[in-house]
Backbone as JSON Lines, residues from 0, in Angstrom:
{"i":0,"aa":"X","n":[84.61,136.06,137.58],"ca":[83.92,134.83,137.27],"c":[84.33,133.71,138.24]}
{"i":1,"aa":"X","n":[85.64,133.46,138.4],"ca":[86.12,132.45,139.34],"c":[87.03,133.13,140.37]}
{"i":2,"aa":"X","n":[86.75,132.84,141.64],"ca":[87.53,133.44,142.72],"c":[88.45,132.45,143.42]}
{"i":3,"aa":"X","n":[88.06,131.17,143.39],"ca":[88.8,130.16,144.16],"c":[88.86,128.87,143.35]}
{"i":4,"aa":"X","n":[90.06,128.51,142.95],"ca":[90.28,127.31,142.14],"c":[90.85,126.2,143.01]}
{"i":5,"aa":"X","n":[90.27,125.02,142.89],"ca":[90.82,123.84,143.57],"c":[91.49,122.98,142.52]}
{"i":6,"aa":"X","n":[92.68,122.49,142.84],"ca":[93.36,121.55,141.96],"c":[93.73,120.31,142.77]}
{"i":7,"aa":"X","n":[93.15,119.16,142.41],"ca":[93.53,117.91,143.07],"c":[94.97,117.55,142.67]}
{"i":8,"aa":"X","n":[95.76,117.15,143.64],"ca":[97.17,116.89,143.4],"c":[97.53,115.48,143.84]}
{"i":9,"aa":"X","n":[98.08,114.72,142.93],"ca":[98.65,113.41,143.24],"c":[100.14,113.67,143.5]}
{"i":10,"aa":"X","n":[100.6,113.38,144.7],"ca":[102.0,113.69,145.04],"c":[103.0,112.9,144.22]}
{"i":11,"aa":"X","n":[102.55,111.88,143.49],"ca":[103.44,111.16,142.58],"c":[103.63,111.93,141.28]}
{"i":12,"aa":"X","n":[102.85,112.99,141.09],"ca":[102.96,113.94,139.98],"c":[102.99,113.31,138.59]}
{"i":13,"aa":"X","n":[101.95,112.58,138.21],"ca":[101.89,112.08,136.83],"c":[101.78,113.26,135.86]}
{"i":14,"aa":"X","n":[102.05,113.04,134.59],"ca":[102.02,114.14,133.61],"c":[100.71,114.92,133.59]}
{"i":15,"aa":"X","n":[99.59,114.25,133.86],"ca":[98.3,114.93,133.86],"c":[98.23,116.02,134.9]}
{"i":16,"aa":"X","n":[98.89,115.84,136.03],"ca":[98.89,116.86,137.09],"c":[99.69,118.08,136.62]}
{"i":17,"aa":"X","n":[100.81,117.85,135.96],"ca":[101.62,118.98,135.48],"c":[100.83,119.84,134.5]}
{"i":18,"aa":"X","n":[100.15,119.21,133.57],"ca":[99.39,119.96,132.57],"c":[98.23,120.71,133.22]}
{"i":19,"aa":"X","n":[97.52,120.06,134.13],"ca":[96.4,120.71,134.83],"c":[96.91,121.87,135.68]}
{"i":20,"aa":"X","n":[98.09,121.72,136.27],"ca":[98.68,122.78,137.07],"c":[98.95,124.02,136.23]}
{"i":21,"aa":"X","n":[99.46,123.81,135.04],"ca":[99.72,124.93,134.13],"c":[98.42,125.64,133.77]}
{"i":22,"aa":"X","n":[97.38,124.88,133.47],"ca":[96.08,125.47,133.15],"c":[95.53,126.23,134.36]}
{"i":23,"aa":"X","n":[95.59,125.63,135.54],"ca":[95.09,126.29,136.75],"c":[95.83,127.61,137.0]}
{"i":24,"aa":"X","n":[97.14,127.6,136.79],"ca":[97.94,128.81,136.99],"c":[97.51,129.91,136.02]}
{"i":25,"aa":"X","n":[97.28,129.55,134.78],"ca":[96.87,130.55,133.78],"c":[95.48,131.09,134.07]}
{"i":26,"aa":"X","n":[94.55,130.22,134.45],"ca":[93.2,130.67,134.79],"c":[93.25,131.57,136.03]}
{"i":27,"aa":"X","n":[94.05,131.2,137.02],"ca":[94.18,132.01,138.24],"c":[94.72,133.4,137.91]}
{"i":28,"aa":"X","n":[95.72,133.46,137.01],"ca":[96.26,134.75,136.59],"c":[95.17,135.59,135.92]}
{"i":29,"aa":"X","n":[94.46,134.97,135.02],"ca":[93.43,135.64,134.23],"c":[92.28,136.13,135.11]}
{"i":30,"aa":"X","n":[91.89,135.32,136.09],"ca":[90.75,135.63,136.93],"c":[91.14,136.28,138.26]}
{"i":31,"aa":"X","n":[92.43,136.41,138.51],"ca":[92.91,136.93,139.79],"c":[92.31,136.1,140.94]}
{"i":32,"aa":"X","n":[92.4,134.79,140.78],"ca":[91.8,133.85,141.74],"c":[92.87,133.25,142.63]}
{"i":33,"aa":"X","n":[92.44,132.81,143.8],"ca":[93.35,132.06,144.66],"c":[93.2,130.57,144.35]}
{"i":34,"aa":"X","n":[94.17,129.79,144.77],"ca":[94.21,128.36,144.46],"c":[94.38,127.57,145.74]}
{"i":35,"aa":"X","n":[93.7,126.43,145.81],"ca":[93.96,125.47,146.88],"c":[94.3,124.14,146.23]}
{"i":36,"aa":"X","n":[95.48,123.63,146.55],"ca":[95.91,122.31,146.08],"c":[95.47,121.29,147.12]}
{"i":37,"aa":"X","n":[94.71,120.28,146.69],"ca":[94.18,119.28,147.61],"c":[94.75,117.92,147.25]}
{"i":38,"aa":"X","n":[95.29,117.26,148.24],"ca":[95.85,115.92,148.07],"c":[95.12,114.96,148.99]}
{"i":39,"aa":"X","n":[94.89,113.76,148.5],"ca":[94.31,112.7,149.32],"c":[95.37,111.62,149.44]}
{"i":40,"aa":"X","n":[95.82,111.37,150.66],"ca":[96.9,110.41,150.86],"c":[96.5,109.35,151.88]}
{"i":41,"aa":"X","n":[97.16,108.24,151.78],"ca":[96.93,107.14,152.7],"c":[97.89,106.02,152.35]}
{"i":42,"aa":"X","n":[97.78,104.94,153.04],"ca":[98.65,103.81,152.79],"c":[98.04,102.92,151.71]}
{"i":43,"aa":"X","n":[98.78,102.73,150.64],"ca":[98.35,101.87,149.55],"c":[99.33,100.71,149.43]}
{"i":44,"aa":"X","n":[98.85,99.53,149.08],"ca":[99.78,98.41,148.92],"c":[100.88,98.75,147.92]}
{"i":45,"aa":"X","n":[102.1,98.53,148.32],"ca":[103.24,98.79,147.45],"c":[103.79,100.19,147.53]}
{"i":46,"aa":"X","n":[103.05,101.13,148.13],"ca":[103.53,102.5,148.27],"c":[104.4,102.63,149.52]}
{"i":47,"aa":"X","n":[105.37,103.48,149.42],"ca":[106.17,103.81,150.59],"c":[105.32,104.74,151.46]}
{"i":48,"aa":"X","n":[105.16,104.42,152.71],"ca":[104.36,105.24,153.61],"c":[105.1,106.55,153.88]}
{"i":49,"aa":"X","n":[104.42,107.66,153.64],"ca":[105.01,108.97,153.9],"c":[104.48,109.51,155.21]}
{"i":50,"aa":"X","n":[105.33,110.18,155.94],"ca":[104.9,110.81,157.19],"c":[104.11,112.07,156.86]}
{"i":51,"aa":"X","n":[103.35,112.54,157.83],"ca":[102.59,113.77,157.64],"c":[103.52,114.94,157.33]}
{"i":52,"aa":"X","n":[104.68,114.97,157.95],"ca":[105.61,116.08,157.7],"c":[106.18,116.02,156.28]}
{"i":53,"aa":"X","n":[106.43,114.8,155.78],"ca":[106.94,114.67,154.4],"c":[105.88,115.09,153.39]}
{"i":54,"aa":"X","n":[104.63,114.72,153.65],"ca":[103.53,115.12,152.77],"c":[103.38,116.64,152.79]}
{"i":55,"aa":"X","n":[103.42,117.22,153.98],"ca":[103.29,118.68,154.12],"c":[104.43,119.39,153.39]}
{"i":56,"aa":"X","n":[105.63,118.84,153.49],"ca":[106.79,119.43,152.8],"c":[106.6,119.38,151.29]}
{"i":57,"aa":"X","n":[106.16,118.23,150.77],"ca":[105.93,118.08,149.32],"c":[104.83,119.03,148.84]}
{"i":58,"aa":"X","n":[103.75,119.14,149.6],"ca":[102.66,120.05,149.23],"c":[103.12,121.5,149.27]}
{"i":59,"aa":"X","n":[103.9,121.85,150.28],"ca":[104.4,123.23,150.39],"c":[105.3,123.58,149.21]}
{"i":60,"aa":"X","n":[106.15,122.65,148.8],"ca":[107.02,122.88,147.64],"c":[106.17,123.05,146.37]}
{"i":61,"aa":"X","n":[105.16,122.22,146.23],"ca":[104.25,122.33,145.09],"c":[103.55,123.69,145.11]}
{"i":62,"aa":"X","n":[103.06,124.1,146.28],"ca":[102.35,125.37,146.41],"c":[103.26,126.55,146.08]}
{"i":63,"aa":"X","n":[104.49,126.51,146.54],"ca":[105.44,127.58,146.23],"c":[105.66,127.71,144.73]}
{"i":64,"aa":"X","n":[105.84,126.57,144.07],"ca":[106.05,126.57,142.62],"c":[104.81,127.11,141.89]}
{"i":65,"aa":"X","n":[103.63,126.68,142.33],"ca":[102.39,127.13,141.7],"c":[102.13,128.62,141.96]}
{"i":66,"aa":"X","n":[102.47,129.1,143.14],"ca":[102.32,130.52,143.46],"c":[103.21,131.37,142.56]}
{"i":67,"aa":"X","n":[104.43,130.9,142.35],"ca":[105.36,131.61,141.47],"c":[104.84,131.61,140.03]}
{"i":68,"aa":"X","n":[104.33,130.48,139.6],"ca":[103.84,130.33,138.23],"c":[102.57,131.16,138.0]}
{"i":69,"aa":"X","n":[101.7,131.25,139.0],"ca":[100.4,131.89,138.82],"c":[100.35,133.32,139.32]}
{"i":70,"aa":"X","n":[101.25,133.67,140.25],"ca":[101.17,134.98,140.88],"c":[100.01,135.07,141.86]}
{"i":71,"aa":"X","n":[99.46,133.93,142.24],"ca":[98.29,133.87,143.11],"c":[98.64,133.33,144.48]}
{"i":72,"aa":"X","n":[97.73,133.56,145.42],"ca":[97.85,132.95,146.73],"c":[97.51,131.47,146.58]}
{"i":73,"aa":"X","n":[98.37,130.6,147.09],"ca":[98.14,129.16,146.99],"c":[98.17,128.55,148.38]}
{"i":74,"aa":"X","n":[97.09,127.85,148.71],"ca":[96.98,127.14,149.97],"c":[97.02,125.65,149.67]}
{"i":75,"aa":"X","n":[97.24,124.86,150.71],"ca":[97.24,123.4,150.53],"c":[96.32,122.76,151.55]}
{"i":76,"aa":"X","n":[95.87,121.6,151.2],"ca":[95.05,120.8,152.11],"c":[95.33,119.35,151.82]}
{"i":77,"aa":"X","n":[95.67,118.6,152.85],"ca":[95.85,117.16,152.7],"c":[94.74,116.45,153.45]}
{"i":78,"aa":"X","n":[94.15,115.49,152.79],"ca":[93.11,114.67,153.4],"c":[93.67,113.28,153.58]}
{"i":79,"aa":"X","n":[93.69,112.81,154.82],"ca":[94.17,111.46,155.07],"c":[93.01,110.49,154.86]}
{"i":80,"aa":"X","n":[93.28,109.44,154.1],"ca":[92.26,108.45,153.78],"c":[92.72,107.06,154.19]}
{"i":81,"aa":"X","n":[91.8,106.28,154.68],"ca":[92.11,104.89,155.02],"c":[92.24,104.07,153.75]}
{"i":82,"aa":"X","n":[91.41,104.35,152.75],"ca":[91.43,103.65,151.47],"c":[91.29,104.68,150.35]}
{"i":83,"aa":"X","n":[92.42,105.18,149.88],"ca":[92.43,106.25,148.89],"c":[91.62,105.87,147.65]}
{"i":84,"aa":"X","n":[91.84,104.69,147.12],"ca":[91.16,104.28,145.89],"c":[89.64,104.33,146.03]}
{"i":85,"aa":"X","n":[89.13,103.96,147.18],"ca":[87.68,103.93,147.39],"c":[87.11,105.29,147.8]}
{"i":86,"aa":"X","n":[87.93,106.12,148.45],"ca":[87.41,107.35,149.03],"c":[87.78,108.65,148.31]}
{"i":87,"aa":"X","n":[88.74,108.6,147.4],"ca":[89.27,109.83,146.82],"c":[88.21,110.67,146.12]}
{"i":88,"aa":"X","n":[87.31,110.07,145.39],"ca":[86.31,110.84,144.66],"c":[85.4,111.62,145.61]}
{"i":89,"aa":"X","n":[84.87,110.95,146.61],"ca":[84.03,111.62,147.59],"c":[84.79,112.66,148.39]}
{"i":90,"aa":"X","n":[86.04,112.33,148.75],"ca":[86.86,113.27,149.51],"c":[87.09,114.57,148.73]}
{"i":91,"aa":"X","n":[87.39,114.45,147.44],"ca":[87.64,115.64,146.62],"c":[86.37,116.46,146.42]}
{"i":92,"aa":"X","n":[85.25,115.79,146.21],"ca":[83.98,116.5,146.03],"c":[83.63,117.28,147.3]}
{"i":93,"aa":"X","n":[83.78,116.64,148.46],"ca":[83.5,117.32,149.74],"c":[84.48,118.46,149.98]}
{"i":94,"aa":"X","n":[85.74,118.24,149.65],"ca":[86.76,119.28,149.86],"c":[86.42,120.54,149.07]}
{"i":95,"aa":"X","n":[85.97,120.38,147.84],"ca":[85.6,121.55,147.02],"c":[84.51,122.36,147.69]}
{"i":96,"aa":"X","n":[83.53,121.67,148.26],"ca":[82.45,122.36,148.96],"c":[82.96,123.03,150.23]}
{"i":97,"aa":"X","n":[83.77,122.3,151.0],"ca":[84.25,122.81,152.29],"c":[85.13,124.04,152.14]}
{"i":98,"aa":"X","n":[85.96,124.08,151.11],"ca":[86.86,125.23,150.95],"c":[86.21,126.37,150.17]}
{"i":99,"aa":"X","n":[85.05,126.12,149.61],"ca":[84.35,127.17,148.87],"c":[84.9,127.41,147.48]}
{"i":100,"aa":"X","n":[85.46,126.38,146.87],"ca":[85.98,126.52,145.51],"c":[84.82,126.74,144.54]}
{"i":101,"aa":"X","n":[85.05,127.54,143.5],"ca":[84.02,127.7,142.48],"c":[84.48,127.15,141.13]}
{"i":102,"aa":"X","n":[85.69,126.57,141.1],"ca":[86.2,125.89,139.91],"c":[87.18,124.81,140.36]}
{"i":103,"aa":"X","n":[87.06,123.64,139.76],"ca":[88.03,122.56,139.98],"c":[88.74,122.35,138.66]}
{"i":104,"aa":"X","n":[90.06,122.41,138.67],"ca":[90.86,122.09,137.48],"c":[91.54,120.77,137.77]}
{"i":105,"aa":"X","n":[91.22,119.75,136.99],"ca":[91.73,118.4,137.26],"c":[92.28,117.78,135.99]}
{"i":106,"aa":"X","n":[93.42,117.11,136.14],"ca":[94.02,116.41,135.01],"c":[93.47,115.01,134.89]}
{"i":107,"aa":"X","n":[93.45,114.5,133.68],"ca":[93.02,113.13,133.45],"c":[93.82,112.52,132.31]}
{"i":108,"aa":"X","n":[93.68,111.24,132.16],"ca":[94.37,110.5,131.11],"c":[93.39,110.25,129.97]}
{"i":109,"aa":"X","n":[93.91,109.81,128.82],"ca":[93.04,109.4,127.72],"c":[92.19,108.22,128.2]}
{"i":110,"aa":"X","n":[90.96,108.11,127.72],"ca":[90.1,107.01,128.19],"c":[90.74,105.64,127.98]}
{"i":111,"aa":"X","n":[90.58,104.83,128.98],"ca":[91.04,103.44,128.92],"c":[89.8,102.56,128.94]}
{"i":112,"aa":"X","n":[89.97,101.3,128.66],"ca":[88.83,100.39,128.62],"c":[88.06,100.38,129.94]}
{"i":113,"aa":"X","n":[88.78,100.46,131.05],"ca":[88.09,100.44,132.36],"c":[87.27,101.7,132.61]}
{"i":114,"aa":"X","n":[87.6,102.8,131.92],"ca":[86.84,104.04,132.11],"c":[85.43,103.94,131.55]}
{"i":115,"aa":"X","n":[85.19,102.96,130.7],"ca":[83.84,102.76,130.19],"c":[83.0,101.98,131.19]}
{"i":116,"aa":"X","n":[83.64,101.37,132.15],"ca":[82.94,100.62,133.2],"c":[82.91,101.44,134.49]}
{"i":117,"aa":"X","n":[84.08,101.94,134.87],"ca":[84.21,102.75,136.08],"c":[84.67,104.14,135.66]}
{"i":118,"aa":"X","n":[84.08,105.15,136.25],"ca":[84.43,106.53,135.92],"c":[85.84,106.86,136.42]}
{"i":119,"aa":"X","n":[86.56,107.68,135.67],"ca":[87.85,108.18,136.16],"c":[87.56,109.18,137.29]}
{"i":120,"aa":"X","n":[88.6,109.57,138.0],"ca":[88.42,110.54,139.09],"c":[87.9,111.87,138.52]}
{"i":121,"aa":"X","n":[88.47,112.29,137.4],"ca":[88.0,113.54,136.78],"c":[86.55,113.4,136.32]}
{"i":122,"aa":"X","n":[86.21,112.25,135.78],"ca":[84.84,112.01,135.34],"c":[83.87,112.05,136.51]}
{"i":123,"aa":"X","n":[84.28,111.49,137.64],"ca":[83.43,111.52,138.84],"c":[83.21,112.97,139.28]}
{"i":124,"aa":"X","n":[84.29,113.75,139.33],"ca":[84.15,115.15,139.74],"c":[83.25,115.91,138.79]}
{"i":125,"aa":"X","n":[83.41,115.68,137.48],"ca":[82.57,116.38,136.5],"c":[81.09,116.04,136.69]}
{"i":126,"aa":"X","n":[80.8,114.81,137.07],"ca":[79.41,114.4,137.26],"c":[78.83,114.84,138.6]}
{"i":127,"aa":"X","n":[79.63,114.87,139.65],"ca":[79.09,115.02,141.0],"c":[79.39,116.34,141.69]}
{"i":128,"aa":"X","n":[80.4,117.07,141.26],"ca":[80.74,118.33,141.94],"c":[79.65,119.36,141.67]}
{"i":129,"aa":"X","n":[79.41,120.22,142.65],"ca":[78.4,121.25,142.53],"c":[78.94,122.53,141.9]}
{"i":130,"aa":"X","n":[80.24,122.51,141.53],"ca":[80.88,123.67,140.92],"c":[81.4,123.29,139.54]}
{"i":131,"aa":"X","n":[81.85,124.27,138.79],"ca":[82.41,124.01,137.46],"c":[83.66,123.16,137.57]}
{"i":132,"aa":"X","n":[83.84,122.26,136.61],"ca":[85.01,121.37,136.57],"c":[85.64,121.51,135.2]}
{"i":133,"aa":"X","n":[86.93,121.85,135.18],"ca":[87.71,121.97,133.95],"c":[88.6,120.75,133.9]}
{"i":134,"aa":"X","n":[88.3,119.82,132.98],"ca":[89.06,118.59,132.86],"c":[90.13,118.78,131.8]}
{"i":135,"aa":"X","n":[91.37,118.55,132.18],"ca":[92.52,118.77,131.29],"c":[93.1,117.42,130.91]}
{"i":136,"aa":"X","n":[93.19,117.19,129.61],"ca":[93.77,115.92,129.14],"c":[95.08,116.23,128.45]}
C-alpha cells in the first residue's frame, strides 16, 4: 500500500515530531516502506544559525535512530529556505512530489485560535499534498 513515507522534521524536535516519528516507524515496519526525513531550515530571528554540517549531523543522527526504530531504510533531505515561516508549506509539498513519497506522516499540535485563521503546517499538507497525509496529534 505505501512504499515511501516522508516525515517532516523540525530539528528543534517538539513533542509532535516525536509522536509522528513513532507512528511513521510503525507504519514503515508494517508496510515494509522506506522513509525520508525532510527538514526545512534557514535563519529565523532569535534562532542560533546552524551550519550545513551541523544540520546534516543532526539529520543523520535522527535518521539512524529512526532506522533502528523502524528497521527501514531512512534517507534525509534538508531544504534551505530564506524565510522558513513563509516557505515551509510549499517546500514540504514540493519535496513529497520530488522524492516520490506516497504517504506523509506529520505531527501537529492541538488547534489554537490562530489555526482557525491560518492553517497549521499539517493542515496545509493535508489540503494541498497530492499524496495521503497522516496527521498525528
